[in-house]
Amino acid sequence: MEAQTTQDPKAGARAMWALGDYHRFAKATVWELGPVLVEACGISAGQRVLDVAAGSGNAAIRAAEQGAQVVASDLTPENLAAGRREAAAHGVELEWVEADAEALPFADGEFDVVTSAVGAMFAPDHQAVAGELVRVCRPGGTIGMINFTPEGLASDFFGLFAPYGPPPPGPVPPIMWGSEDHVRALFGDRLEALDLTRRTYTERAPSPEVYRDFFKATFGPAVAIYRDLESEPDRAAALDRDFLDFATRANEGSPGGPAEYRYEYLLVLARTRSS
Ligand SMILES: C[S@@+](CC[C@H](N)C(=O)[O-])C[C@H]1O[C@@H](n2cnc3c(N)ncnc32)[C@H](O)[C@@H]1O
């Protein structure tokens, strides 16, 4: 579900993720994952931490709240700007750096901990990303990721858009970052330890209709696809119906209560080789 708005795929991805209101979206959906990742990585005061594809600082701000020295990096400057405002509201200071996860502008071994919460998985060259995460992490340091799984609800969610937009760029879809075998193959022998655990979290909305409409208004990749369908109202209406079908089918909430969507993710915890 990647809308190619220009010839340059990076510019296209950046423009897509800037659509809607990512920070508003994140606060209502994935915001509880930041602290999960920070705790899993054992981030503490004094550590130097890099959050990759940080968005508006979900993990990065929480790491800074633990007293770590944090750099939040992302392809999309609009998301970093929203993160700066959120950090100021929380009274924490971080460095915000525009950067592609496939070519990070940092020195070898610069960070004690490198994190990415449902972020780096969206860069098309998985092997380049894995190489960069390891490269900028110090020997014996920690890499932590949260990635949606191919068997979980996110797969149905992204599949919903497949008939309506261009395929994601890159030979392997982002969701494969949630496959244990794929992650093991990407990191190869560059790690001393690799711990992979599946977990879930739940997103809530007053109703399936509200859930769909919230994504349509705030989630850049969805906003991009609807925008590209503006000249095809029949197809836009069909996507609306498919989206509502998905949101109705996937709802695990109790009758009379809010709609609930349980997403599975892979928590990746790695220790790089000591030498
Ligand atoms: C679903 S958001 C996750 C953001 C954040 N980590 C969070 O937990 O809210 C995906 C983020 O990946 C960023 N992104 C996509 N491709 C990227 C790339 N090649 N390099 C760096 N960031 C990228 C987008 O700009 C977006 O902010």
mmCIF file of C-alpha atoms and ligand atoms in Angstrom:
data_model
loop_
_atom_site.group_PDB
_atom_site.id
_atom_site.type_symbol
_atom_site.label_atom_id
_atom_site.label_comp_id
_atom_site.label_asym_id
_atom_site.label_seq_id
_atom_site.Cartn_x
_atom_site.Cartn_y
_atom_site.Cartn_z
ATOM 1 C CA MET A 1 0.000 0.000 0.000
ATOM 2 C CA GLU A 2 2.599 2.490 -1.075
ATOM 3 C CA ALA A 3 1.401 5.396 -3.222
ATOM 4 C CA GLN A 4 4.132 6.420 -5.651
ATOM 5 C CA THR A 5 3.634 10.162 -5.851
ATOM 6 C CA THR A 6 6.927 10.860 -7.641
ATOM 7 C CA GLN A 7 9.594 8.996 -9.611
ATOM 8 C CA ASP A 8 11.920 8.969 -6.572
ATOM 9 C CA PRO A 9 10.685 6.174 -4.298
ATOM 10 C CA LYS A 10 12.118 7.856 -1.174
ATOM 11 C CA ALA A 11 10.372 11.122 -1.977
ATOM 12 C CA GLY A 12 7.186 9.165 -2.666
ATOM 13 C CA ALA A 13 7.390 7.341 0.672
ATOM 14 C CA ARG A 14 8.179 10.570 2.525
ATOM 15 C CA ALA A 15 5.214 12.365 0.946
ATOM 16 C CA MET A 16 2.895 9.438 1.693
ATOM 17 C CA TRP A 17 3.842 9.251 5.393
ATOM 18 C CA ALA A 18 3.355 13.017 5.702
ATOM 19 C CA LEU A 19 -0.302 12.792 4.616
ATOM 20 C CA GLY A 20 -3.101 12.787 7.184
ATOM 21 C CA ASP A 21 -1.965 13.321 10.766
ATOM 22 C CA TYR A 22 0.494 10.609 11.804
ATOM 23 C CA HIS A 23 0.865 11.823 15.378
ATOM 24 C CA ARG A 24 -2.890 11.890 16.004
ATOM 25 C CA PHE A 25 -3.091 8.416 14.439
ATOM 26 C CA ALA A 26 -0.220 7.034 16.535
ATOM 27 C CA LYS A 27 -1.584 8.394 19.826
ATOM 28 C CA ALA A 28 -4.867 6.545 19.220
ATOM 29 C CA THR A 29 -3.392 3.258 17.962
ATOM 30 C CA VAL A 30 0.241 2.197 18.464
ATOM 31 C CA TRP A 31 1.215 4.607 21.275
ATOM 32 C CA GLU A 32 1.339 1.868 23.925
ATOM 33 C CA LEU A 33 4.080 0.041 21.971
ATOM 34 C CA GLY A 34 6.790 2.657 22.637
ATOM 35 C CA PRO A 35 7.050 1.908 26.373
ATOM 36 C CA VAL A 36 6.901 -1.847 25.662
ATOM 37 C CA LEU A 37 9.990 -1.572 23.456
ATOM 38 C CA VAL A 38 11.837 0.741 25.844
ATOM 39 C CA GLU A 39 11.236 -1.628 28.751
ATOM 40 C CA ALA A 40 12.147 -4.731 26.721
ATOM 41 C CA CYS A 41 15.469 -3.120 25.749
ATOM 42 C CA GLY A 42 16.156 -2.130 29.361
ATOM 43 C CA ILE A 43 16.797 1.487 28.357
ATOM 44 C CA SER A 44 18.117 3.524 31.252
ATOM 45 C CA ALA A 45 19.704 6.855 32.137
ATOM 46 C CA GLY A 46 22.980 7.660 30.444
ATOM 47 C CA GLN A 47 22.598 5.281 27.500
ATOM 48 C CA ARG A 48 22.892 6.614 23.983
ATOM 49 C CA VAL A 49 19.826 5.458 22.021
ATOM 50 C CA LEU A 50 18.871 5.680 18.349
ATOM 51 C CA ASP A 51 15.215 5.219 17.380
ATOM 52 C CA VAL A 52 14.909 4.431 13.651
ATOM 53 C CA ALA A 53 11.749 5.343 11.687
ATOM 54 C CA ALA A 54 10.756 7.021 14.939
ATOM 55 C CA GLY A 55 7.666 8.760 13.548
ATOM 56 C CA SER A 56 6.570 11.278 16.170
ATOM 57 C CA GLY A 57 8.688 9.693 18.897
ATOM 58 C CA ASN A 58 6.600 6.826 20.241
ATOM 59 C CA ALA A 59 9.656 4.897 21.510
ATOM 60 C CA ALA A 60 12.148 7.779 21.373
ATOM 61 C CA ILE A 61 10.283 10.073 23.771
ATOM 62 C CA ARG A 62 9.724 7.224 26.220
ATOM 63 C CA ALA A 63 13.465 6.394 26.076
ATOM 64 C CA ALA A 64 14.289 10.054 26.796
ATOM 65 C CA GLU A 65 11.890 9.959 29.750
ATOM 66 C CA GLN A 66 14.096 7.186 31.200
ATOM 67 C CA GLY A 67 17.038 9.604 31.108
ATOM 68 C CA ALA A 68 18.669 8.215 27.942
ATOM 69 C CA GLN A 69 20.366 10.476 25.391
ATOM 70 C CA VAL A 70 18.137 9.877 22.374
ATOM 71 C CA VAL A 71 18.346 10.509 18.656
ATOM 72 C CA ALA A 72 14.992 10.077 16.862
ATOM 73 C CA SER A 73 15.428 9.542 13.123
ATOM 74 C CA ASP A 74 12.816 9.239 10.393
ATOM 75 C CA LEU A 75 12.395 9.734 6.647
ATOM 76 C CA THR A 76 9.461 12.140 7.136
ATOM 77 C CA PRO A 77 10.244 15.587 8.596
ATOM 78 C CA GLU A 78 6.561 16.311 9.336
ATOM 79 C CA ASN A 79 6.474 13.360 11.753
ATOM 80 C CA LEU A 80 9.662 14.529 13.454
ATOM 81 C CA ALA A 81 8.162 18.022 13.839
ATOM 82 C CA ALA A 82 5.113 16.523 15.578
ATOM 83 C CA GLY A 83 7.485 14.559 17.821
ATOM 84 C CA ARG A 84 9.378 17.707 18.750
ATOM 85 C CA ARG A 85 6.111 19.279 19.942
ATOM 86 C CA GLU A 86 5.151 16.129 21.882
ATOM 87 C CA ALA A 87 8.606 15.988 23.529
ATOM 88 C CA ALA A 88 8.392 19.662 24.528
ATOM 89 C CA ALA A 89 4.996 19.013 26.095
ATOM 90 C CA HIS A 90 6.590 16.181 28.108
ATOM 91 C CA GLY A 91 9.602 18.307 29.101
ATOM 92 C CA VAL A 92 12.211 16.030 27.472
ATOM 93 C CA GLU A 93 14.935 16.870 24.972
ATOM 94 C CA LEU A 94 15.954 14.656 22.057
ATOM 95 C CA GLU A 95 17.820 15.122 18.816
ATOM 96 C CA TRP A 96 15.590 14.798 15.713
ATOM 97 C CA VAL A 97 17.339 13.732 12.499
ATOM 98 C CA GLU A 98 15.871 13.178 9.033
ATOM 99 C CA ALA A 99 17.348 9.859 7.859
ATOM 100 C CA ASP A 100 16.648 6.836 5.691
ATOM 101 C CA ALA A 101 16.774 3.564 7.658
ATOM 102 C CA GLU A 102 18.648 2.010 4.723
ATOM 103 C CA ALA A 103 21.543 4.501 4.951
ATOM 104 C CA LEU A 104 21.797 5.943 8.452
ATOM 105 C CA PRO A 105 23.981 9.066 8.798
ATOM 106 C CA PHE A 106 25.670 7.809 11.986
ATOM 107 C CA ALA A 107 29.083 6.344 12.763
ATOM 108 C CA ASP A 108 29.770 2.665 13.362
ATOM 109 C CA GLY A 109 29.008 1.628 16.954
ATOM 110 C CA GLU A 110 27.656 5.063 17.976
ATOM 111 C CA PHE A 111 24.707 3.803 20.048
ATOM 112 C CA ASP A 112 24.222 1.519 23.061
ATOM 113 C CA VAL A 113 20.679 0.708 21.959
ATOM 114 C CA VAL A 114 18.976 0.914 18.548
ATOM 115 C CA THR A 115 15.177 0.641 18.424
ATOM 116 C CA SER A 116 12.390 0.692 15.869
ATOM 117 C CA ALA A 117 8.670 0.348 16.636
ATOM 118 C CA VAL A 118 6.631 -0.675 13.549
ATOM 119 C CA GLY A 119 8.921 1.690 11.644
ATOM 120 C CA ALA A 120 12.052 0.306 9.939
ATOM 121 C CA MET A 121 9.908 -2.570 8.653
ATOM 122 C CA PHE A 122 8.481 -0.137 6.062
ATOM 123 C CA ALA A 123 11.805 0.585 4.332
ATOM 124 C CA PRO A 124 11.933 -1.535 1.133
ATOM 125 C CA ASP A 125 15.469 -2.941 1.400
ATOM 126 C CA HIS A 126 15.242 -5.208 4.460
ATOM 127 C CA GLN A 127 18.824 -6.413 4.201
ATOM 128 C CA ALA A 128 20.187 -2.864 4.089
ATOM 129 C CA VAL A 129 18.111 -1.935 7.157
ATOM 130 C CA ALA A 130 19.320 -4.961 9.153
ATOM 131 C CA GLY A 131 22.910 -4.103 8.204
ATOM 132 C CA GLU A 132 22.489 -0.486 9.314
ATOM 133 C CA LEU A 133 20.880 -1.378 12.659
ATOM 134 C CA VAL A 134 23.844 -3.643 13.448
ATOM 135 C CA ARG A 135 26.449 -1.194 12.125
ATOM 136 C CA VAL A 136 25.431 1.796 14.268
ATOM 137 C CA CYS A 137 24.997 -0.313 17.425
ATOM 138 C CA ARG A 138 28.112 -0.733 19.593
ATOM 139 C CA PRO A 139 29.614 -4.215 20.047
ATOM 140 C CA GLY A 140 27.606 -5.936 22.768
ATOM 141 C CA GLY A 141 24.782 -3.400 22.364
ATOM 142 C CA THR A 142 21.027 -3.983 22.047
ATOM 143 C CA ILE A 143 18.750 -3.850 19.018
ATOM 144 C CA GLY A 144 15.006 -3.879 19.688
ATOM 145 C CA MET A 145 12.214 -3.924 17.124
ATOM 146 C CA ILE A 146 8.458 -4.300 17.076
ATOM 147 C CA ASN A 147 7.192 -5.631 13.741
ATOM 148 C CA PHE A 148 3.708 -6.661 12.638
ATOM 149 C CA THR A 149 3.466 -10.388 11.797
ATOM 150 C CA PRO A 150 2.338 -11.971 8.512
ATOM 151 C CA GLU A 151 -0.166 -14.176 10.383
ATOM 152 C CA GLY A 152 -1.702 -11.323 12.398
ATOM 153 C CA LEU A 153 -4.429 -8.778 11.706
ATOM 154 C CA ALA A 154 -2.039 -6.263 10.129
ATOM 155 C CA SER A 155 -1.649 -8.648 7.211
ATOM 156 C CA ASP A 156 -5.427 -8.542 6.552
ATOM 157 C CA PHE A 157 -5.352 -4.780 7.032
ATOM 158 C CA PHE A 158 -2.622 -4.193 4.429
ATOM 159 C CA GLY A 159 -4.169 -6.832 2.152
ATOM 160 C CA LEU A 160 -7.385 -4.838 2.138
ATOM 161 C CA PHE A 161 -5.672 -2.078 0.152
ATOM 162 C CA ALA A 162 -3.873 -4.366 -2.316
ATOM 163 C CA PRO A 163 -6.531 -4.226 -5.095
ATOM 164 C CA TYR A 164 -6.703 -0.423 -4.868
ATOM 165 C CA GLY A 165 -3.110 0.807 -4.836
ATOM 166 C CA PRO A 166 0.369 -0.033 -6.093
ATOM 167 C CA PRO A 167 2.234 -2.866 -4.360
ATOM 168 C CA PRO A 168 4.712 -1.906 -1.643
ATOM 169 C CA PRO A 169 8.148 -1.095 -3.064
ATOM 170 C CA GLY A 170 10.865 -3.696 -2.680
ATOM 171 C CA PRO A 171 10.952 -7.414 -3.397
ATOM 172 C CA VAL A 172 9.702 -8.519 0.044
ATOM 173 C CA PRO A 173 6.606 -7.026 1.742
ATOM 174 C CA PRO A 174 7.119 -5.098 5.032
ATOM 175 C CA ILE A 175 5.055 -7.614 7.013
ATOM 176 C CA MET A 176 7.788 -10.259 6.530
ATOM 177 C CA TRP A 177 9.779 -8.417 9.229
ATOM 178 C CA GLY A 178 7.327 -10.176 11.580
ATOM 179 C CA SER A 179 8.493 -13.640 10.462
ATOM 180 C CA GLU A 180 11.065 -15.245 12.765
ATOM 181 C CA ASP A 181 12.821 -17.007 9.879
ATOM 182 C CA HIS A 182 13.089 -13.798 7.859
ATOM 183 C CA VAL A 183 14.531 -11.857 10.808
ATOM 184 C CA ARG A 184 17.053 -14.637 11.551
ATOM 185 C CA ALA A 185 18.128 -14.678 7.898
ATOM 186 C CA LEU A 186 18.471 -10.873 7.743
ATOM 187 C CA PHE A 187 20.756 -10.642 10.781
ATOM 188 C CA GLY A 188 22.652 -13.824 9.913
ATOM 189 C CA ASP A 189 25.687 -14.413 12.111
ATOM 190 C CA ARG A 190 26.144 -10.778 13.147
ATOM 191 C CA LEU A 191 24.457 -11.239 16.540
ATOM 192 C CA GLU A 192 25.466 -12.845 19.803
ATOM 193 C CA ALA A 193 21.856 -13.401 20.880
ATOM 194 C CA LEU A 194 18.448 -13.082 19.245
ATOM 195 C CA ASP A 195 15.212 -13.386 21.180
ATOM 196 C CA LEU A 196 11.936 -13.410 19.207
ATOM 197 C CA THR A 197 8.560 -13.253 20.973
ATOM 198 C CA ARG A 198 5.065 -12.848 19.576
ATOM 199 C CA ARG A 199 2.715 -10.549 21.473
ATOM 200 C CA THR A 200 -0.483 -8.631 20.825
ATOM 201 C CA TYR A 201 -1.890 -5.197 21.528
ATOM 202 C CA THR A 202 -5.415 -3.879 20.998
ATOM 203 C CA GLU A 203 -6.663 -0.808 19.135
ATOM 204 C CA ARG A 204 -10.119 0.561 20.045
ATOM 205 C CA ALA A 205 -12.702 2.813 18.434
ATOM 206 C CA PRO A 206 -16.337 3.629 19.228
ATOM 207 C CA SER A 207 -17.486 1.579 16.194
ATOM 208 C CA PRO A 208 -16.119 -0.096 13.029
ATOM 209 C CA GLU A 209 -17.283 2.935 10.979
ATOM 210 C CA VAL A 210 -15.386 5.331 13.251
ATOM 211 C CA TYR A 211 -12.306 3.062 13.061
ATOM 212 C CA ARG A 212 -12.380 3.149 9.241
ATOM 213 C CA ASP A 213 -12.994 6.884 9.074
ATOM 214 C CA PHE A 214 -10.190 7.586 11.538
ATOM 215 C CA PHE A 215 -7.706 5.730 9.302
ATOM 216 C CA LYS A 216 -9.055 7.521 6.230
ATOM 217 C CA ALA A 217 -8.428 10.883 7.887
ATOM 218 C CA THR A 218 -5.118 10.309 9.666
ATOM 219 C CA PHE A 219 -3.078 7.341 8.360
ATOM 220 C CA GLY A 220 -0.865 8.557 5.503
ATOM 221 C CA PRO A 221 -0.820 5.352 3.398
ATOM 222 C CA ALA A 222 -4.649 5.127 3.556
ATOM 223 C CA VAL A 223 -5.056 8.840 2.859
ATOM 224 C CA ALA A 224 -2.792 8.440 -0.211
ATOM 225 C CA ILE A 225 -4.818 5.578 -1.657
ATOM 226 C CA TYR A 226 -8.144 7.369 -1.169
ATOM 227 C CA ARG A 227 -6.647 10.514 -2.720
ATOM 228 C CA ASP A 228 -5.516 8.519 -5.768
ATOM 229 C CA LEU A 229 -9.083 7.165 -6.118
ATOM 230 C CA GLU A 230 -10.666 10.636 -6.162
ATOM 231 C CA SER A 231 -11.279 10.391 -9.917
ATOM 232 C CA GLU A 232 -12.767 6.873 -9.535
ATOM 233 C CA PRO A 233 -15.700 7.264 -7.112
ATOM 234 C CA ASP A 234 -16.978 3.690 -7.728
ATOM 235 C CA ARG A 235 -13.648 2.189 -6.683
ATOM 236 C CA ALA A 236 -13.407 4.548 -3.700
ATOM 237 C CA ALA A 237 -16.881 3.395 -2.622
ATOM 238 C CA ALA A 238 -15.822 -0.252 -3.065
ATOM 239 C CA LEU A 239 -12.761 0.339 -0.867
ATOM 240 C CA ASP A 240 -15.016 2.009 1.702
ATOM 241 C CA ARG A 241 -17.195 -1.124 1.769
ATOM 242 C CA ASP A 242 -14.183 -3.477 1.939
ATOM 243 C CA PHE A 243 -12.665 -1.421 4.751
ATOM 244 C CA LEU A 244 -15.920 -1.497 6.717
ATOM 245 C CA ASP A 245 -16.228 -5.269 6.108
ATOM 246 C CA PHE A 246 -12.705 -5.707 7.473
ATOM 247 C CA ALA A 247 -13.417 -3.471 10.491
ATOM 248 C CA THR A 248 -16.663 -5.331 11.216
ATOM 249 C CA ARG A 249 -15.202 -8.819 10.759
ATOM 250 C CA ALA A 250 -12.061 -8.132 12.783
ATOM 251 C CA ASN A 251 -13.897 -6.450 15.669
ATOM 252 C CA GLU A 252 -13.429 -8.509 18.849
ATOM 253 C CA GLY A 253 -15.220 -6.044 21.129
ATOM 254 C CA SER A 254 -18.220 -7.051 23.231
ATOM 255 C CA PRO A 255 -21.683 -6.136 21.941
ATOM 256 C CA GLY A 256 -22.572 -2.626 23.083
ATOM 257 C CA GLY A 257 -18.926 -1.772 23.822
ATOM 258 C CA PRO A 258 -16.188 -0.238 21.693
ATOM 259 C CA ALA A 259 -14.861 -1.998 18.612
ATOM 260 C CA GLU A 260 -11.570 -3.773 19.418
ATOM 261 C CA TYR A 261 -8.797 -4.852 17.061
ATOM 262 C CA ARG A 262 -6.092 -7.212 18.312
ATOM 263 C CA TYR A 263 -2.867 -6.947 16.334
ATOM 264 C CA GLU A 264 -0.037 -9.454 16.643
ATOM 265 C CA TYR A 265 3.565 -8.269 16.581
ATOM 266 C CA LEU A 266 7.018 -9.798 16.816
ATOM 267 C CA LEU A 267 9.204 -8.354 19.560
ATOM 268 C CA VAL A 268 12.797 -8.639 18.320
ATOM 269 C CA LEU A 269 15.548 -8.338 20.935
ATOM 270 C CA ALA A 270 19.100 -8.760 19.766
ATOM 271 C CA ARG A 271 22.563 -8.379 21.270
ATOM 272 C CA THR A 272 25.325 -7.580 18.830
ATOM 273 C CA ARG A 273 28.631 -9.459 18.996
ATOM 274 C CA SER A 274 31.024 -8.133 21.639
ATOM 275 C CA SER A 275 33.895 -7.898 19.196
HETATM 276 C C1 LIG B 1 3.891 3.237 11.231
HETATM 277 S S1 LIG B 1 5.029 4.572 11.382
HETATM 278 C C2 LIG B 1 5.859 4.159 12.930
HETATM 279 C C3 LIG B 1 6.439 5.381 13.609
HETATM 280 C C4 LIG B 1 6.867 5.207 15.059
HETATM 281 N N1 LIG B 1 7.992 4.324 15.203
HETATM 282 C C5 LIG B 1 5.725 4.793 15.949
HETATM 283 O O1 LIG B 1 5.860 3.798 16.673
HETATM 284 O O2 LIG B 1 4.701 5.494 15.959
HETATM 285 C C6 LIG B 1 6.239 4.237 10.162
HETATM 286 C C7 LIG B 1 7.307 5.334 10.079
HETATM 287 O O3 LIG B 1 8.342 4.846 9.236
HETATM 288 C C8 LIG B 1 8.879 5.958 8.540
HETATM 289 N N2 LIG B 1 9.612 5.431 7.388
HETATM 290 C C9 LIG B 1 9.130 4.819 6.279
HETATM 291 N N3 LIG B 1 10.131 4.465 5.466
HETATM 292 C C10 LIG B 1 11.287 4.851 6.077
HETATM 293 C C11 LIG B 1 12.673 4.782 5.732
HETATM 294 N N4 LIG B 1 13.089 4.227 4.577
HETATM 295 N N5 LIG B 1 13.579 5.283 6.593
HETATM 296 C C12 LIG B 1 13.188 5.861 7.750
HETATM 297 N N6 LIG B 1 11.894 5.981 8.133
HETATM 298 C C13 LIG B 1 10.959 5.480 7.304
HETATM 299 C C14 LIG B 1 7.664 6.801 8.203
HETATM 300 O O4 LIG B 1 8.007 8.128 7.897
HETATM 301 C C15 LIG B 1 6.842 6.652 9.484
HETATM 302 O O5 LIG B 1 7.126 7.712 10.371
#
